[in-house]
PDB file of C-alpha atoms and ligand atoms in Angstrom:
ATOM      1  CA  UNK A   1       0.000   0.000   0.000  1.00 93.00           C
ATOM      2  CA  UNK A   2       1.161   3.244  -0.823  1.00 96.00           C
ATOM      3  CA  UNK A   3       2.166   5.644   2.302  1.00 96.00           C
ATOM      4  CA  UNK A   4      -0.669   8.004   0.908  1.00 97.00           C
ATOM      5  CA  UNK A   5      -2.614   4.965   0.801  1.00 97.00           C
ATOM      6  CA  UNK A   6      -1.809   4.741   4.355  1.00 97.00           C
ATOM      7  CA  UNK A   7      -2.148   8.294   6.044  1.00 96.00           C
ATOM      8  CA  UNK A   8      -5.636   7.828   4.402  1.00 97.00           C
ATOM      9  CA  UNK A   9      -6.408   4.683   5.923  1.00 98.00           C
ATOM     10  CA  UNK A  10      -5.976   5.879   9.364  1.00 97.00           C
ATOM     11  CA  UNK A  11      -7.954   9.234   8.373  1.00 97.00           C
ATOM     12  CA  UNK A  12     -10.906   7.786   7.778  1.00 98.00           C
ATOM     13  CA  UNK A  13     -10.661   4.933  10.161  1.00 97.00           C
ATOM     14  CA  UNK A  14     -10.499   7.944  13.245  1.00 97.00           C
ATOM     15  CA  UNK A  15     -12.958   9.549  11.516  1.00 98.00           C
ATOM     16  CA  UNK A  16     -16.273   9.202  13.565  1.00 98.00           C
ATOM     17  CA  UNK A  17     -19.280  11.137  14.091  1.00 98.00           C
ATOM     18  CA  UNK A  18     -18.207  13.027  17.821  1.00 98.00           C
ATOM     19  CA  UNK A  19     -21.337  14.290  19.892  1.00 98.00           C
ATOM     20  CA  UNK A  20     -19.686  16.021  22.879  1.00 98.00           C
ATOM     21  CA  UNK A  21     -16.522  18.878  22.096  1.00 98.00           C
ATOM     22  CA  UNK A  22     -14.177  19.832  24.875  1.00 98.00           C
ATOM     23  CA  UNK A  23     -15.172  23.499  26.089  1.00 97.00           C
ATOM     24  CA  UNK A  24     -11.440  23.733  27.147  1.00 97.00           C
ATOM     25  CA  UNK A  25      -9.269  22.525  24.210  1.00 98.00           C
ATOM     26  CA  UNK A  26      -7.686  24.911  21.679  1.00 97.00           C
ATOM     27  CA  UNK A  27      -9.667  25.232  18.692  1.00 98.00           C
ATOM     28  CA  UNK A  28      -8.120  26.756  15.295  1.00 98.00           C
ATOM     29  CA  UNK A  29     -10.985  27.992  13.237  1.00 98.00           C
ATOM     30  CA  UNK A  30      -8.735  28.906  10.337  1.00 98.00           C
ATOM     31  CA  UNK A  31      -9.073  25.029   9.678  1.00 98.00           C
ATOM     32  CA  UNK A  32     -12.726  25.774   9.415  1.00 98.00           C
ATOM     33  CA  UNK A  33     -11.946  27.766   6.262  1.00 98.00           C
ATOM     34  CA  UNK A  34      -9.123  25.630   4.759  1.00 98.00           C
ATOM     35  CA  UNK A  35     -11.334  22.973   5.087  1.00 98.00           C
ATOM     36  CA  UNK A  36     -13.825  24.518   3.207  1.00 99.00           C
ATOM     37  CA  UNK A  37     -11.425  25.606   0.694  1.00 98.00           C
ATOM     38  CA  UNK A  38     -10.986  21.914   0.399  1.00 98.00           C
ATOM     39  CA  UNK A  39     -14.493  21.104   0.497  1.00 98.00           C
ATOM     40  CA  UNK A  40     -15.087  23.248  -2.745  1.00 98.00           C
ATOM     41  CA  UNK A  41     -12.739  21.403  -4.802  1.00 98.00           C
ATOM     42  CA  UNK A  42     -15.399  17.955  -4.675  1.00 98.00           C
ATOM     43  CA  UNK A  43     -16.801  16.608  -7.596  1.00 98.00           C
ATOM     44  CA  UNK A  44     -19.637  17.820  -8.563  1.00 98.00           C
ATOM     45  CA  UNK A  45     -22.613  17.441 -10.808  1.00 98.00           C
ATOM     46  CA  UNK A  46     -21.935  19.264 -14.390  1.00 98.00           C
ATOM     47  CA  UNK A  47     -19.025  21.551 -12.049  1.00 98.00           C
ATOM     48  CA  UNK A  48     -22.249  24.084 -10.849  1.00 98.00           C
ATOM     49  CA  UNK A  49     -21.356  23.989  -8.085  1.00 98.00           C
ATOM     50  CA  UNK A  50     -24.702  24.558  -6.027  1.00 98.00           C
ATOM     51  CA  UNK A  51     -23.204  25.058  -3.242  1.00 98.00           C
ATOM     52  CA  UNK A  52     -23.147  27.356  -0.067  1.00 98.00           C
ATOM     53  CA  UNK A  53     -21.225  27.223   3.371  1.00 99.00           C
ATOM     54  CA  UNK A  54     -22.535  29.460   6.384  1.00 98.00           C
ATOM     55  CA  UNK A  55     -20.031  29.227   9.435  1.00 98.00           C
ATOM     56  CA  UNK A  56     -21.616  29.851  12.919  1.00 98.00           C
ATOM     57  CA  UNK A  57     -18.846  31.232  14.712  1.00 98.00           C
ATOM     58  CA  UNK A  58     -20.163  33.636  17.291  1.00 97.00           C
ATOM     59  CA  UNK A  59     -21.579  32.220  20.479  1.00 97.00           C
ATOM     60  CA  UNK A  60     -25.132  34.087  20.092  1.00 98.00           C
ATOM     61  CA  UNK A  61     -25.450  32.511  16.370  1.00 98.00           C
ATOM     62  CA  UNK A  62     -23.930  28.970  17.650  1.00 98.00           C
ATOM     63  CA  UNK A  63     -27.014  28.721  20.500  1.00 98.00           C
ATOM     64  CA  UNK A  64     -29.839  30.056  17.652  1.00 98.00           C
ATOM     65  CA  UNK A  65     -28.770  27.497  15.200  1.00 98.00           C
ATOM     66  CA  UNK A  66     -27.629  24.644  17.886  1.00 98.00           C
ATOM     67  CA  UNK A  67     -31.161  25.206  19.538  1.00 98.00           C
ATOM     68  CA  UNK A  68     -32.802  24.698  15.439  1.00 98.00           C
ATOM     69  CA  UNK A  69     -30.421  21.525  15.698  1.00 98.00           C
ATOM     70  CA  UNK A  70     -32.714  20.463  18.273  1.00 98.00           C
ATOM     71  CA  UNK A  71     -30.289  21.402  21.457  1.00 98.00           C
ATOM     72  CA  UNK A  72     -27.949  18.108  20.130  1.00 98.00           C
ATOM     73  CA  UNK A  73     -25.178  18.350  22.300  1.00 98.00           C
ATOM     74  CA  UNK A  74     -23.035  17.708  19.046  1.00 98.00           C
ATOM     75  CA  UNK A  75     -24.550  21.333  18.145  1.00 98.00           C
ATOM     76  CA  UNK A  76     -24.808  22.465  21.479  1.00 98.00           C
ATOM     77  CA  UNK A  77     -21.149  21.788  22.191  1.00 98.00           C
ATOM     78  CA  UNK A  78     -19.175  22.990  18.791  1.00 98.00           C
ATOM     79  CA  UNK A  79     -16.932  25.303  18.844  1.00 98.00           C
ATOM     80  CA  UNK A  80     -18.214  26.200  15.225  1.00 98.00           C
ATOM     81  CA  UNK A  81     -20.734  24.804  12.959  1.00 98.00           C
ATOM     82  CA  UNK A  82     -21.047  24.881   9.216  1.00 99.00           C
ATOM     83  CA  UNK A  83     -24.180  25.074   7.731  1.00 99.00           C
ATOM     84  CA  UNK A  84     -24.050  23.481   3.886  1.00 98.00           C
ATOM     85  CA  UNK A  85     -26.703  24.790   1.485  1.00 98.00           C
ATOM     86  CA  UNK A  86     -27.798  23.197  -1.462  1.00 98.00           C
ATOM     87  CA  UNK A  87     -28.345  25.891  -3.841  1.00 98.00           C
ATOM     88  CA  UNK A  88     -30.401  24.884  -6.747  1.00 97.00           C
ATOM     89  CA  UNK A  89     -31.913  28.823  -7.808  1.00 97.00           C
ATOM     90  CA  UNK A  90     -28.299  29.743  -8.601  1.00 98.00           C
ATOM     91  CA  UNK A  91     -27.800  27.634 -11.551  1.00 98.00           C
ATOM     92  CA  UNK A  92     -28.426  30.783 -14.086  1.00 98.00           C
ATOM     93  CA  UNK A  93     -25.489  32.312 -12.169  1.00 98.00           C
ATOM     94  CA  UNK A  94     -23.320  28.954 -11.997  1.00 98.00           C
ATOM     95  CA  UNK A  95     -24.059  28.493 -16.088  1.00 98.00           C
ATOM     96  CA  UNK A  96     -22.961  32.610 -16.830  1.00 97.00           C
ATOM     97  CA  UNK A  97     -19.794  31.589 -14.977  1.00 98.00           C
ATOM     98  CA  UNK A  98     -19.238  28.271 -16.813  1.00 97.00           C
ATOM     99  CA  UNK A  99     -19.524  29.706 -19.989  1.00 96.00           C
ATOM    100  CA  UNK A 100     -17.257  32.488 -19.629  1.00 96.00           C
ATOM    101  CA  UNK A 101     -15.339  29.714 -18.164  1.00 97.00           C
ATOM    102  CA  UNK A 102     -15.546  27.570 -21.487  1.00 95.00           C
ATOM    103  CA  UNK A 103     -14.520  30.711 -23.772  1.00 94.00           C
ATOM    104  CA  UNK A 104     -11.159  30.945 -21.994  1.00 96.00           C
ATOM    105  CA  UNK A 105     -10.452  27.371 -22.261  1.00 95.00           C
ATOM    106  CA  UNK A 106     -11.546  26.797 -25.785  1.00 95.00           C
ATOM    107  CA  UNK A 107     -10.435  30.316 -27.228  1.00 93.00           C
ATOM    108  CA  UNK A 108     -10.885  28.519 -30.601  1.00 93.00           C
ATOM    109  CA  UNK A 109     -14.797  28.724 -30.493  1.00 90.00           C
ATOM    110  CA  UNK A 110     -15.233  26.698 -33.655  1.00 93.00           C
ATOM    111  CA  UNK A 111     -13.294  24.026 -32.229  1.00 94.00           C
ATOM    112  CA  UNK A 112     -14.890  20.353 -31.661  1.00 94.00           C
ATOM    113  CA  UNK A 113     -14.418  20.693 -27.992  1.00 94.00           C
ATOM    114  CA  UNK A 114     -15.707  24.570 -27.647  1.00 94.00           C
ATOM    115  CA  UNK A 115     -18.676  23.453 -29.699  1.00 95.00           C
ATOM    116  CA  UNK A 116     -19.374  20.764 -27.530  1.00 95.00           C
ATOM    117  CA  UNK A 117     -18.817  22.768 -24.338  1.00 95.00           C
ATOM    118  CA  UNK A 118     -21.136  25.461 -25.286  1.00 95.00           C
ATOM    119  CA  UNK A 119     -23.553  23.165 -26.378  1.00 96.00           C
ATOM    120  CA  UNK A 120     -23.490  21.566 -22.837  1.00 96.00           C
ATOM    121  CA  UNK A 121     -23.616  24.600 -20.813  1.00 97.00           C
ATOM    122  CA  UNK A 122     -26.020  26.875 -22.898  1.00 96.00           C
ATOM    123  CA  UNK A 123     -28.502  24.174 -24.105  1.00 96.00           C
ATOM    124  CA  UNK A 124     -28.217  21.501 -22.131  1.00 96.00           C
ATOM    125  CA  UNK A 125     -28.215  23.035 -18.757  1.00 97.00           C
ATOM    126  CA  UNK A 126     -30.869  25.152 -19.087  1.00 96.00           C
ATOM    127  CA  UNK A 127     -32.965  22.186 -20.212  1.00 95.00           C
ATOM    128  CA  UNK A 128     -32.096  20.455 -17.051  1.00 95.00           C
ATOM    129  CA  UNK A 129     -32.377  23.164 -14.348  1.00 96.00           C
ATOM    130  CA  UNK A 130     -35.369  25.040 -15.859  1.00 95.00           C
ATOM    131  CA  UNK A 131     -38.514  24.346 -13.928  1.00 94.00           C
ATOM    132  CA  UNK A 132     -42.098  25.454 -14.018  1.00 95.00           C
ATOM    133  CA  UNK A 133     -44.409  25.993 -11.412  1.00 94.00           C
ATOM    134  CA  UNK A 134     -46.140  22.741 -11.905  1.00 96.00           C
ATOM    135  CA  UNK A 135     -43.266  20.788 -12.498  1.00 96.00           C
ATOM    136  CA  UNK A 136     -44.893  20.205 -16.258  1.00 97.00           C
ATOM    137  CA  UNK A 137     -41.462  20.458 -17.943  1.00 96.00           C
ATOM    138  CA  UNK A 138     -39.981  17.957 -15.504  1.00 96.00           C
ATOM    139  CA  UNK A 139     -42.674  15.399 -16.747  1.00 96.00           C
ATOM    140  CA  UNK A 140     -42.297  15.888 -20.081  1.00 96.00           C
ATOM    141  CA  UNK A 141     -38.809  15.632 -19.684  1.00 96.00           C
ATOM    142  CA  UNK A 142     -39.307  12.013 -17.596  1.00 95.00           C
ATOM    143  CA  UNK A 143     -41.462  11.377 -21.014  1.00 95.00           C
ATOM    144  CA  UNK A 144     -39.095  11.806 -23.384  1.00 96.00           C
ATOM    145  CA  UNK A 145     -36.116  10.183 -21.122  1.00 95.00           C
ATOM    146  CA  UNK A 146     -38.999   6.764 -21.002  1.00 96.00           C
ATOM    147  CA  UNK A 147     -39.016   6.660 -24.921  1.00 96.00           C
ATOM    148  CA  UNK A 148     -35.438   7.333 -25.824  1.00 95.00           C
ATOM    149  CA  UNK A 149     -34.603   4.843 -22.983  1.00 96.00           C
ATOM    150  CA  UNK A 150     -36.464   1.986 -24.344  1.00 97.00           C
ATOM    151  CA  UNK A 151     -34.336   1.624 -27.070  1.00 96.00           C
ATOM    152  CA  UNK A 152     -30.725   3.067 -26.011  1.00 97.00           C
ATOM    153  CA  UNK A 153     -28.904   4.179 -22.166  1.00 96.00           C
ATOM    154  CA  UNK A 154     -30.755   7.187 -21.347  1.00 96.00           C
ATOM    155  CA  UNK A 155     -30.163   9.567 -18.309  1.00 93.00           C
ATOM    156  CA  UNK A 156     -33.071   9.050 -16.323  1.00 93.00           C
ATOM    157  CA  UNK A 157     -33.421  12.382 -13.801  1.00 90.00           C
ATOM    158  CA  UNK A 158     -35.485  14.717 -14.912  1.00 91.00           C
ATOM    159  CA  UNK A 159     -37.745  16.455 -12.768  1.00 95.00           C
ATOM    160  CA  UNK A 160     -37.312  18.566  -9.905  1.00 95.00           C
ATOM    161  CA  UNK A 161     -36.992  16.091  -7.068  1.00 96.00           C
ATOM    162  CA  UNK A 162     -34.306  14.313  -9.445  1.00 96.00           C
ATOM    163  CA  UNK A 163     -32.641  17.306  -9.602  1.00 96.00           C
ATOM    164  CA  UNK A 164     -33.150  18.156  -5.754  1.00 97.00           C
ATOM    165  CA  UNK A 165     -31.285  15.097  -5.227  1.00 97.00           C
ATOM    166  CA  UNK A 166     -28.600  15.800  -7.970  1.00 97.00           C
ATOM    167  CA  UNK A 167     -27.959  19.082  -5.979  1.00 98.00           C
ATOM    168  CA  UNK A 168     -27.588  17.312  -2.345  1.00 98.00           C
ATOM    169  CA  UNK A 169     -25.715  14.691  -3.700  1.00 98.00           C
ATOM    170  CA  UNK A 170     -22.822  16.987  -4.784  1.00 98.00           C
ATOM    171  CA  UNK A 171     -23.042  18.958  -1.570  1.00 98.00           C
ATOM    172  CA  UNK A 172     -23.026  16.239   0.578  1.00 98.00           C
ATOM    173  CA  UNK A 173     -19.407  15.002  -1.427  1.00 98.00           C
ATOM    174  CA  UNK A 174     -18.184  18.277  -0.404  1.00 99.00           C
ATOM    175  CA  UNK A 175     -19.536  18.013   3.085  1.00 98.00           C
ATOM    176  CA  UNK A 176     -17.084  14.973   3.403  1.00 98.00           C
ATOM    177  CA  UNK A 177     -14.100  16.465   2.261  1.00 98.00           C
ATOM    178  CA  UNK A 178     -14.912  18.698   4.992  1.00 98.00           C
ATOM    179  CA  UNK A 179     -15.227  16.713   7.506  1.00 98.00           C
ATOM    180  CA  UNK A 180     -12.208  14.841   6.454  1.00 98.00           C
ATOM    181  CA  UNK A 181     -10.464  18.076   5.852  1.00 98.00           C
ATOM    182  CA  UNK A 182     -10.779  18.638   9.249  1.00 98.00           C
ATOM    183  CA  UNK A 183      -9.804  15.133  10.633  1.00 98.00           C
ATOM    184  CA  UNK A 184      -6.743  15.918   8.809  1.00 98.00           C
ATOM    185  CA  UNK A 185      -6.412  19.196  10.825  1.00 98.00           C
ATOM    186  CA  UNK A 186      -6.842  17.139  14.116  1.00 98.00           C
ATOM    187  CA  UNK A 187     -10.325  18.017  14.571  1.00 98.00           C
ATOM    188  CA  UNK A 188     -13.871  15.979  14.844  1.00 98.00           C
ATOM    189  CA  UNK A 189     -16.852  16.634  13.285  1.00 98.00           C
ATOM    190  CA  UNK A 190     -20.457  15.410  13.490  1.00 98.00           C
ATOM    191  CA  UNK A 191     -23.011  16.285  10.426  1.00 98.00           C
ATOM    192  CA  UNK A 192     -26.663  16.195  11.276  1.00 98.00           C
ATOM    193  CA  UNK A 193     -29.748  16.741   9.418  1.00 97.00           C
ATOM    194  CA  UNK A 194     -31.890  16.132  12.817  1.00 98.00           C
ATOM    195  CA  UNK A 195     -32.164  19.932  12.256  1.00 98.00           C
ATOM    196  CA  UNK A 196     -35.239  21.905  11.580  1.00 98.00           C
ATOM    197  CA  UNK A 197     -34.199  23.290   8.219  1.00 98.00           C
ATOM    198  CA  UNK A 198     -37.178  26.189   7.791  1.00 98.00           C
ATOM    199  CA  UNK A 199     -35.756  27.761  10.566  1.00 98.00           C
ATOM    200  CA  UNK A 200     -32.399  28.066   9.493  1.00 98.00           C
ATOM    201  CA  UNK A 201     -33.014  29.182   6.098  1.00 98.00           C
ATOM    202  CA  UNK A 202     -35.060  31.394   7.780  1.00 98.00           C
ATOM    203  CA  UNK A 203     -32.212  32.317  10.427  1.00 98.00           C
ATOM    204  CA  UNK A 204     -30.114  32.650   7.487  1.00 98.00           C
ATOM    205  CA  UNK A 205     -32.421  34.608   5.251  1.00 98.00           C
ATOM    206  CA  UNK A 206     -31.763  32.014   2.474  1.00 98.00           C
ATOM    207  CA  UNK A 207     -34.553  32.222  -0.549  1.00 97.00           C
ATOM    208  CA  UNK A 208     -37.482  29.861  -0.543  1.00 95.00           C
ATOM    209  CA  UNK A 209     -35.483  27.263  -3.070  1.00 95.00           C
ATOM    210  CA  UNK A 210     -32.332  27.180  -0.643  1.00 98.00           C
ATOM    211  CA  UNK A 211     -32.464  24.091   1.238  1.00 98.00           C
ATOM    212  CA  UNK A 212     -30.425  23.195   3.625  1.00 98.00           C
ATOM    213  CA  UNK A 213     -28.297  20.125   3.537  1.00 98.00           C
ATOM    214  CA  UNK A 214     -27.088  19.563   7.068  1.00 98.00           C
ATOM    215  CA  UNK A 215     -25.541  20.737   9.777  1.00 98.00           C
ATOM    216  CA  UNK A 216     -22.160  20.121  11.118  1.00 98.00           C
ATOM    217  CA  UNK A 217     -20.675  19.954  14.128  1.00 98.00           C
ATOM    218  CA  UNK A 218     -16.913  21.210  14.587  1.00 98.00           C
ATOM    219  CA  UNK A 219     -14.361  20.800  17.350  1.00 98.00           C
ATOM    220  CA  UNK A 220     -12.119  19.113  19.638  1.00 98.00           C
ATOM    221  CA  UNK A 221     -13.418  15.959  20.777  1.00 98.00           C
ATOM    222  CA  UNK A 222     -14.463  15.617  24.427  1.00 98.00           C
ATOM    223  CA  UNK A 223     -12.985  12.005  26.399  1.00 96.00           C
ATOM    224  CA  UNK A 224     -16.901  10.811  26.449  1.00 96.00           C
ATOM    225  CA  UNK A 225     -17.330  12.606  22.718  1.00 97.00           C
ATOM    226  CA  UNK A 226     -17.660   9.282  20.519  1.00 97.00           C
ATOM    227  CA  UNK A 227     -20.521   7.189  21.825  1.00 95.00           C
ATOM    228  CA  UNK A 228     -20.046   3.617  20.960  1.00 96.00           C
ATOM    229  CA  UNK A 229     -17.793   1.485  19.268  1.00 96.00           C
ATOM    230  CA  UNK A 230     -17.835   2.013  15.531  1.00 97.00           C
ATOM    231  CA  UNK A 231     -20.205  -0.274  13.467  1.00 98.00           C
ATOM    232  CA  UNK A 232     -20.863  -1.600   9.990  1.00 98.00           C
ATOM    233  CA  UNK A 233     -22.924  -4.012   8.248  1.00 98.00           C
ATOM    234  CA  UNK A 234     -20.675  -6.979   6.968  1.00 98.00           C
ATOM    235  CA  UNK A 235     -18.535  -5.839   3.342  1.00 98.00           C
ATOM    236  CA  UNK A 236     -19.926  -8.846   1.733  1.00 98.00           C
ATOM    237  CA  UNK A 237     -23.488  -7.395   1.958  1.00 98.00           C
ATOM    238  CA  UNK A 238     -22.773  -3.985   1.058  1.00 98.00           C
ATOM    239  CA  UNK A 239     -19.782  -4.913  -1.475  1.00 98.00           C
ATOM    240  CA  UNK A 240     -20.270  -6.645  -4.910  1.00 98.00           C
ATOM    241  CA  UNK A 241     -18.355  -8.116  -7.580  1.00 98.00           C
ATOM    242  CA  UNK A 242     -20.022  -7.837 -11.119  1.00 97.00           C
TER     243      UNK A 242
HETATM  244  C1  FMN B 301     -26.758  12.775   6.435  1.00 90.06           C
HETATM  245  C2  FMN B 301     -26.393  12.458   7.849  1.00 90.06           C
HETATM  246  C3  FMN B 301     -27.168  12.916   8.879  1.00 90.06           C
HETATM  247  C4  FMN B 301     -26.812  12.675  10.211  1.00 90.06           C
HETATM  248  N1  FMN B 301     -27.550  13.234  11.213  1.00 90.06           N
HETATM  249  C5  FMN B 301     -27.131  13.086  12.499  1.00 90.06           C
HETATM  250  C6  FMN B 301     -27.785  13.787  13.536  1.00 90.06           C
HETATM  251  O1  FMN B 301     -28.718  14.543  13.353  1.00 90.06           O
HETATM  252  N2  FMN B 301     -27.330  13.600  14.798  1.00 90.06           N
HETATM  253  C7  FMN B 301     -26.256  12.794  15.085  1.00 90.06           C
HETATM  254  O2  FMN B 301     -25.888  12.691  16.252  1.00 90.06           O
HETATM  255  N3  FMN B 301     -25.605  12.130  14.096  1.00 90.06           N
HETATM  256  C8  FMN B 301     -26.002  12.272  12.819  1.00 90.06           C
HETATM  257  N4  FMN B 301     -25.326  11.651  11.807  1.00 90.06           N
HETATM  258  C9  FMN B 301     -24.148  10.824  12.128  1.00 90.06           C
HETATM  259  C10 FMN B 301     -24.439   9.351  11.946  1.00 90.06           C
HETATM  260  O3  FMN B 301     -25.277   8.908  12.978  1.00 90.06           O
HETATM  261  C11 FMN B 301     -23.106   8.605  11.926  1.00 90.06           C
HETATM  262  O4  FMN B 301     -22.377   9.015  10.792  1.00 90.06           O
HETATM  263  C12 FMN B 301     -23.293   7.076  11.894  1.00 90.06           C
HETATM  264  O5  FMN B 301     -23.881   6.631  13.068  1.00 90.06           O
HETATM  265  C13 FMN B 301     -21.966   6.348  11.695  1.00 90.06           C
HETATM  266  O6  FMN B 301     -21.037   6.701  12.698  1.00 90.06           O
HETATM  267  P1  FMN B 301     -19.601   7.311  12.356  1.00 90.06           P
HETATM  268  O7  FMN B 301     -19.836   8.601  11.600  1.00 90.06           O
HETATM  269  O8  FMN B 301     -18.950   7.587  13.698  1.00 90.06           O
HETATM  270  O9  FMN B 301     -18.858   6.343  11.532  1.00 90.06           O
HETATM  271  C14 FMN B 301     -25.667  11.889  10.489  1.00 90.06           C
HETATM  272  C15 FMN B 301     -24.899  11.408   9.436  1.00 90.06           C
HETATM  273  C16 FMN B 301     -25.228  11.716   8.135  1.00 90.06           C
HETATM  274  C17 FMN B 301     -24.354  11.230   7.023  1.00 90.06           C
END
């Protein structure tokens, strides 16, 4: 095994979800925003990037949002948490930003590869993120997906729950390079989504699309901070071989 291999191993093998931080211990919060700077660079669907990251540093935001976290003492006791925001609205923004983005790596715009990039980002993305009120397009779009796919591989998520979940998925990749951002720094974490998200948009002043993705928990582990030994289901029923 590679020695990379190896400081990885033992990353995410002290990785655990810790419910109770030490009030006492020293607590770097610059690691809170190099982890983030990590967290940023996760994959992510089509590179949109629907992403946002509130930190809750002060100790009269910390008690709002650990009290909308349901008083867990994983909230309770942070010395910081991170709220992650799935951010669906700003795809017009994300797309402007991609295609400038596209134009100064294909400066040839008659290219193969600047035609297909600008096909992607200012036909194909729109398609995908644009949504009525009744979710119409989304159906259509399910439609269309159902006839094309019965006779080649066909993307299947259309509408906008598919695309709710598209969103979350890619915030929740960067949500664990966070949290093993900060393992790395020599700090714990806990994410929770036993949270009561209306408020904190709310509490946030996020727009009605925002949704919030969870809540993490950031600090120094406590002695009594990691509840139980650590356990999984057996590989062989979660692992295949095709
Ligand atoms: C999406 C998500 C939501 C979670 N919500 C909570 C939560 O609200 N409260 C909590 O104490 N732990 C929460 N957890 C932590 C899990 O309980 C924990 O990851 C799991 O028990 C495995 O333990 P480990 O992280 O120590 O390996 C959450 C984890 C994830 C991924």
């Amino acid at each position: 095994m590679k020695e990379t291999a190896k400081v990885f191993d033992q990353l995410i093998r002290e990785r655990r979800s810790v419910r109770i931080y030490d009030p006492e211990a020293e607590f770097d919060h610059d690691a809170v925003q190099r982890s983030l700077e990590r967290a940023v660079l996760a994959p992510n669907s089509s590179n949109m990037q629907l992403w946002e990251f509130y930190r809750i540093r002060s100790e009269e935001a910390k008690k709002s949002v650990a009290w909308m976290c349901m008083n867990q003492k994983a909230a309770k006791t942070a010395h910081e948490l991170v709220v992650i925001v799935a951010r669906r609205d700003l795809w017009k923004k994300r797309q402007k930003a991609l295609v400038q983005e596209m134009k100064r790596v294909y400066p040839d715009t008659q290219s193969k590869q600047a035609k297909r990039a600008m096909n992607y980002y200012q036909n194909l993305i729109p398609k995908y993120y644009w949504s009525d009120w009744f979710d119409i397009w989304g159906l259509i779009k399910k439609g269309i997906y159902f006839f094309v796919g019965l006779k080649r591989p066909m993307v299947r998520h259309g509408n906008r729950t598919d695309i709710k979940i598209s969103v979350h998925k890619s915030a929740a990749l960067a949500a664990q390079n966070f949290m093993m951002s900060m393992k790395a720094e020599g700090y714990d974490t806990c994410p929770m989504e036993g949270m009561d998200s209306l408020r904190i948009k709310r509490y946030l002043k996020l727009p009605s699309k925002a949704e919030v993705v969870m809540v993490i928990g950031c600090g120094p582990a406590a002695e009594e901070g990691i509840y139980s030994d650590r356990f999984r289901v057996p590989n062989k029923e979660v692992i295949f071989e095709v």
